[in-house]
CSV table of C-alpha atoms in Angstrom, one decimal:
chain,number,residue,atom,x,y,z
U,1169,UNK,CA,13.3,-63.2,-199.8
U,1170,UNK,CA,15.5,-61.9,-197.0
U,1171,UNK,CA,19.1,-63.1,-196.4
U,1172,UNK,CA,20.0,-64.3,-193.0
U,1173,UNK,CA,23.7,-63.8,-192.2
U,1174,UNK,CA,25.6,-66.8,-190.9
U,1175,UNK,CA,28.3,-66.5,-188.2
U,1176,UNK,CA,31.4,-68.7,-188.2
U,1177,UNK,CA,34.9,-68.9,-186.7
U,1178,UNK,CA,38.0,-71.0,-187.4
U,1179,UNK,CA,40.8,-71.3,-184.9
U,1180,UNK,CA,43.9,-73.3,-184.2
U,1181,UNK,CA,46.9,-73.5,-181.9
U,1182,UNK,CA,50.5,-74.1,-183.0
U,1183,UNK,CA,52.0,-75.0,-179.6
U,1184,UNK,CA,52.2,-78.2,-177.6
U,1185,UNK,CA,49.7,-78.0,-174.7
U,1186,UNK,CA,50.7,-79.8,-171.5
U,1187,UNK,CA,48.6,-81.3,-168.7
U,1188,UNK,CA,48.6,-78.4,-166.3
U,1189,UNK,CA,45.5,-79.6,-164.5
U,1190,UNK,CA,47.2,-82.8,-163.5
U,1191,UNK,CA,45.5,-86.0,-162.4
U,1192,UNK,CA,42.7,-84.4,-160.5
U,1193,UNK,CA,41.9,-81.3,-162.7
U,1194,UNK,CA,41.2,-80.3,-166.2
U,1195,UNK,CA,42.6,-78.0,-168.9
U,1196,UNK,CA,41.1,-75.7,-171.5
U,1197,UNK,CA,42.2,-76.0,-175.1
U,1198,UNK,CA,44.2,-73.0,-176.2
U,1199,UNK,CA,43.4,-71.4,-179.5
U,1200,UNK,CA,46.0,-68.7,-180.1
U,1201,UNK,CA,45.4,-68.2,-183.8
U,1202,UNK,CA,42.2,-67.0,-185.5
U,1203,UNK,CA,42.2,-68.3,-189.0
U,1204,UNK,CA,39.0,-66.5,-190.0
U,1205,UNK,CA,35.8,-65.4,-188.3
U,1206,UNK,CA,32.6,-63.5,-189.0
U,1207,UNK,CA,30.3,-62.6,-186.1
U,1208,UNK,CA,32.0,-65.0,-183.7
U,1209,UNK,CA,34.7,-64.0,-181.2
U,1210,UNK,CA,37.3,-65.7,-179.0
U,1211,UNK,CA,38.7,-64.3,-175.8
U,1212,UNK,CA,40.8,-65.2,-172.7
U,1213,UNK,CA,38.0,-66.6,-170.5
U,1214,UNK,CA,39.6,-68.7,-167.8
U,1215,UNK,CA,42.4,-68.5,-165.3
U,1216,UNK,CA,43.8,-71.4,-163.3
U,1217,UNK,CA,44.5,-70.8,-159.6
U,1218,UNK,CA,46.4,-72.3,-156.7
U,1219,UNK,CA,46.6,-71.4,-153.0
U,1220,UNK,CA,42.9,-70.4,-152.9
U,1221,UNK,CA,41.5,-69.3,-149.5
U,1222,UNK,CA,40.8,-68.8,-146.9
U,1223,UNK,CA,38.5,-66.2,-148.5
U,1224,UNK,CA,36.3,-68.1,-150.9
U,1225,UNK,CA,36.1,-66.8,-154.5
U,1226,UNK,CA,32.6,-67.0,-155.9
U,1227,UNK,CA,30.7,-66.1,-159.0
U,1228,UNK,CA,30.0,-62.4,-159.2
U,1229,UNK,CA,33.3,-61.4,-157.4
U,1230,UNK,CA,35.8,-59.1,-159.0
U,1231,UNK,CA,39.4,-60.3,-158.9
U,1232,UNK,CA,42.4,-58.0,-159.2
U,1233,UNK,CA,45.9,-59.0,-160.0
U,1234,UNK,CA,48.2,-57.6,-157.3
U,1235,UNK,CA,51.1,-56.9,-159.6
U,1236,UNK,CA,49.4,-56.5,-163.0
U,1237,UNK,CA,46.4,-54.5,-161.9
U,1238,UNK,CA,44.3,-56.5,-164.3
U,1239,UNK,CA,40.6,-56.9,-163.2
U,1240,UNK,CA,38.0,-59.5,-164.1
U,1241,UNK,CA,34.5,-60.5,-163.1
U,1242,UNK,CA,34.3,-64.1,-162.0
U,1243,UNK,CA,31.4,-65.8,-163.9
U,1244,UNK,CA,31.8,-69.2,-162.2
U,1245,UNK,CA,34.2,-71.4,-160.3
U,1246,UNK,CA,35.0,-75.0,-161.2
U,1247,UNK,CA,34.8,-77.7,-158.6
U,1248,UNK,CA,38.1,-77.8,-156.7
U,1249,UNK,CA,40.7,-80.0,-158.3
U,1250,UNK,CA,42.5,-80.4,-154.9
U,1251,UNK,CA,42.7,-78.7,-151.5
U,1252,UNK,CA,40.1,-76.6,-149.8
U,1253,UNK,CA,39.2,-72.9,-149.3
U,1254,UNK,CA,39.3,-73.3,-145.6
U,1255,UNK,CA,42.8,-74.8,-145.8
U,1256,UNK,CA,44.1,-72.0,-148.0
U,1257,UNK,CA,45.3,-74.5,-150.6
U,1258,UNK,CA,42.4,-74.7,-153.1
U,1259,UNK,CA,43.3,-75.4,-156.7
U,1260,UNK,CA,40.8,-75.0,-159.5
U,1261,UNK,CA,39.7,-72.9,-162.5
U,1262,UNK,CA,38.0,-69.5,-162.6
U,1263,UNK,CA,35.7,-68.7,-165.5
U,1264,UNK,CA,36.2,-64.9,-166.0
U,1265,UNK,CA,35.4,-61.8,-168.1
U,1266,UNK,CA,38.4,-59.5,-168.1
U,1267,UNK,CA,37.3,-56.0,-167.5
U,1268,UNK,CA,40.6,-54.0,-167.4
U,1269,UNK,CA,44.3,-54.1,-167.6
U,1270,UNK,CA,46.9,-55.8,-169.8
U,1271,UNK,CA,46.5,-59.4,-168.5
U,1272,UNK,CA,47.1,-61.5,-165.4
U,1273,UNK,CA,50.7,-62.9,-164.9
U,1274,UNK,CA,51.8,-66.3,-163.7
U,1275,UNK,CA,52.2,-66.4,-159.9
U,1276,UNK,CA,50.6,-63.1,-159.1
U,1277,UNK,CA,48.3,-62.8,-156.1
U,1278,UNK,CA,44.5,-62.6,-157.0
U,1279,UNK,CA,42.7,-60.2,-154.7
U,1280,UNK,CA,39.0,-60.0,-153.9
U,1281,UNK,CA,38.1,-56.7,-152.2
U,1282,UNK,CA,41.8,-56.2,-151.5
U,1283,UNK,CA,42.1,-59.6,-149.7
U,1284,UNK,CA,44.6,-62.2,-151.0
U,1285,UNK,CA,42.4,-64.9,-152.2
U,1286,UNK,CA,44.4,-67.1,-154.6
U,1287,UNK,CA,47.5,-67.2,-156.8
U,1288,UNK,CA,47.3,-67.2,-160.6
U,1289,UNK,CA,48.4,-70.7,-161.7
U,1290,UNK,CA,48.9,-69.7,-165.3
U,1291,UNK,CA,48.2,-66.7,-167.5
U,1292,UNK,CA,44.8,-66.6,-169.3
U,1293,UNK,CA,44.8,-67.9,-172.8
U,1294,UNK,CA,42.5,-67.5,-175.8
U,1295,UNK,CA,40.2,-70.4,-175.0
U,1296,UNK,CA,36.6,-69.1,-174.9
U,1297,UNK,CA,34.3,-68.9,-177.9
U,1298,UNK,CA,31.4,-66.4,-177.5
U,1299,UNK,CA,28.2,-67.0,-179.4
U,1300,UNK,CA,26.8,-63.7,-180.9
U,1301,UNK,CA,23.1,-64.6,-181.3
U,1302,UNK,CA,20.7,-67.3,-180.1
U,1303,UNK,CA,20.7,-70.0,-182.8
U,1304,UNK,CA,21.7,-73.5,-183.7
U,1305,UNK,CA,25.5,-74.0,-184.1
U,1306,UNK,CA,27.8,-76.9,-185.1
U,1307,UNK,CA,31.2,-77.2,-183.5
U,1308,UNK,CA,33.9,-79.4,-185.0
U,1309,UNK,CA,37.3,-79.9,-183.5
U,1310,UNK,CA,40.4,-82.1,-183.9
U,1311,UNK,CA,43.1,-82.6,-181.3
U,1312,UNK,CA,46.5,-84.0,-182.1
U,1313,UNK,CA,47.2,-86.0,-178.9
U,1314,UNK,CA,50.0,-88.1,-177.5
U,1315,UNK,CA,51.8,-89.1,-174.2
U,1316,UNK,CA,55.3,-90.0,-173.4
U,1317,UNK,CA,54.8,-92.4,-170.4
U,1318,UNK,CA,54.5,-96.1,-170.8
U,1319,UNK,CA,51.3,-98.0,-170.0
U,1320,UNK,CA,47.7,-97.6,-170.8
U,1321,UNK,CA,46.2,-94.2,-170.2
U,1322,UNK,CA,43.1,-92.2,-171.2
U,1323,UNK,CA,42.2,-88.7,-172.1
U,1324,UNK,CA,38.7,-87.3,-171.8
U,1325,UNK,CA,37.5,-84.2,-173.7
U,1326,UNK,CA,34.3,-82.3,-173.1
U,1327,UNK,CA,32.6,-78.9,-173.4
U,1328,UNK,CA,32.0,-76.3,-170.8
U,1329,UNK,CA,29.4,-73.5,-171.3
U,1330,UNK,CA,29.1,-70.5,-168.9
U,1331,UNK,CA,31.2,-72.3,-166.3
U,1332,UNK,CA,29.4,-75.6,-166.3
U,1333,UNK,CA,30.4,-78.9,-167.9
U,1334,UNK,CA,27.9,-79.8,-170.6
U,1335,UNK,CA,26.0,-83.1,-170.0
U,1336,UNK,CA,26.8,-85.9,-172.5
U,1337,UNK,CA,29.5,-83.9,-174.3
U,1338,UNK,CA,32.5,-86.0,-173.3
U,1339,UNK,CA,34.6,-88.3,-175.5
U,1340,UNK,CA,37.5,-90.6,-174.5
U,1341,UNK,CA,40.6,-91.8,-176.2
U,1342,UNK,CA,43.0,-94.5,-175.0
U,1343,UNK,CA,46.7,-94.9,-175.8
U,1344,UNK,CA,48.5,-98.2,-174.9
U,1345,UNK,CA,52.2,-97.2,-175.1
U,1346,UNK,CA,54.7,-94.3,-174.8
U,1347,UNK,CA,54.8,-91.9,-177.7
U,1348,UNK,CA,51.7,-93.2,-179.4
U,1349,UNK,CA,49.8,-90.5,-181.3
U,1350,UNK,CA,46.2,-90.1,-182.4
U,1351,UNK,CA,43.8,-87.5,-183.6
U,1352,UNK,CA,40.6,-87.1,-181.5
U,1353,UNK,CA,37.8,-85.6,-183.7
U,1354,UNK,CA,34.4,-84.5,-182.5
U,1355,UNK,CA,31.3,-82.9,-184.1
U,1356,UNK,CA,28.7,-81.4,-181.8
U,1357,UNK,CA,25.5,-79.5,-182.7
U,1358,UNK,CA,23.3,-77.6,-180.2
U,1359,UNK,CA,21.3,-74.4,-179.7
U,1360,UNK,CA,23.3,-71.7,-178.0
U,1361,UNK,CA,22.0,-68.5,-176.5
U,1362,UNK,CA,23.4,-65.1,-177.3
U,1363,UNK,CA,26.6,-64.3,-175.2
U,1364,UNK,CA,27.1,-68.0,-174.2
U,1365,UNK,CA,30.7,-68.6,-173.5
U,1366,UNK,CA,32.2,-72.0,-174.4
U,1367,UNK,CA,35.5,-73.8,-173.8
U,1368,UNK,CA,36.8,-77.2,-174.8
U,1369,UNK,CA,38.2,-78.9,-171.8
U,1370,UNK,CA,40.3,-82.0,-171.3
U,1371,UNK,CA,41.5,-84.3,-168.5
U,1372,UNK,CA,44.0,-87.1,-168.2
U,1373,UNK,CA,45.4,-89.0,-165.2
U,1374,UNK,CA,48.6,-89.2,-167.1
U,1375,UNK,CA,50.9,-86.3,-166.3
U,1376,UNK,CA,52.7,-86.7,-169.6
U,1377,UNK,CA,49.6,-86.4,-171.8
U,1378,UNK,CA,49.8,-83.6,-174.3
U,1379,UNK,CA,48.1,-82.0,-177.2
U,1380,UNK,CA,51.0,-81.9,-179.5
U,1381,UNK,CA,52.3,-79.8,-182.4
U,1382,UNK,CA,53.8,-81.8,-185.2
U,1383,UNK,CA,56.5,-79.8,-187.0
U,1384,UNK,CA,56.5,-79.3,-190.7
U,1385,UNK,CA,58.2,-82.0,-192.8
U,1386,UNK,CA,61.2,-81.4,-195.1
U,1387,UNK,CA,61.4,-84.5,-197.2
U,1388,UNK,CA,59.0,-84.0,-198.7
U,1389,UNK,CA,57.9,-80.5,-197.7
U,1390,UNK,CA,54.7,-80.9,-195.7
U,1391,UNK,CA,52.8,-78.5,-193.5
U,1392,UNK,CA,52.8,-78.7,-189.7
U,1393,UNK,CA,49.9,-80.3,-187.8
U,1394,UNK,CA,48.5,-77.9,-185.1
U,1395,UNK,CA,47.8,-79.3,-181.7
U,1396,UNK,CA,44.1,-78.1,-182.0
U,1397,UNK,CA,41.9,-77.1,-184.9
U,1398,UNK,CA,38.4,-75.8,-184.1
U,1399,UNK,CA,35.6,-74.6,-186.4
U,1400,UNK,CA,32.2,-73.4,-185.3
U,1401,UNK,CA,29.4,-72.2,-187.5
U,1402,UNK,CA,25.7,-71.1,-187.3
U,1403,UNK,CA,23.3,-73.4,-189.2
């Protein structure tokens, strides 16, 4: 009887993640810490941009950071969160594969064929899980979430694969008052193809919505609660 190796990865983030995408955009969940993995990998796979245009950035383009010299292939471009390419004020998200350099920097110009095409809205973060082989996988994640503003607000969380939002993958959580907290937990199982690139994305119309880090307790001594914990395994 042959043994079939199983791939897995466990990741978390120990920072508070703010609503950079704003009311009209979405954010990717940052996963800065790899707890353990075998066969899986996690990379910096997106970059937010502002001031896009008038040159349109498209899938297949190569972008180059004007100051960092970092290069990346654009795999896909999100729908625009605001603005337009023609107006030179497009805002959105690029799904990328970094091909060279030490990393894009916040505020640097992103060139396509030496033409100023956008401005880096934020530096790329570890947010993209890459599936090593075609197989059935289960993803489980929990997000420690809160908001500081009063009133009733929602947050929506979904999956994106290869630059496209996954149909029927969204979940919603509602908080009714300022500084309420909750844990949003999701389990999702689906076949993935080798080299598929996946992000967990979230959106809220409330600017104050956050994925929060809860600090370790002292009386009694108790561990911190990461803003995000993600586990993925082949089944």
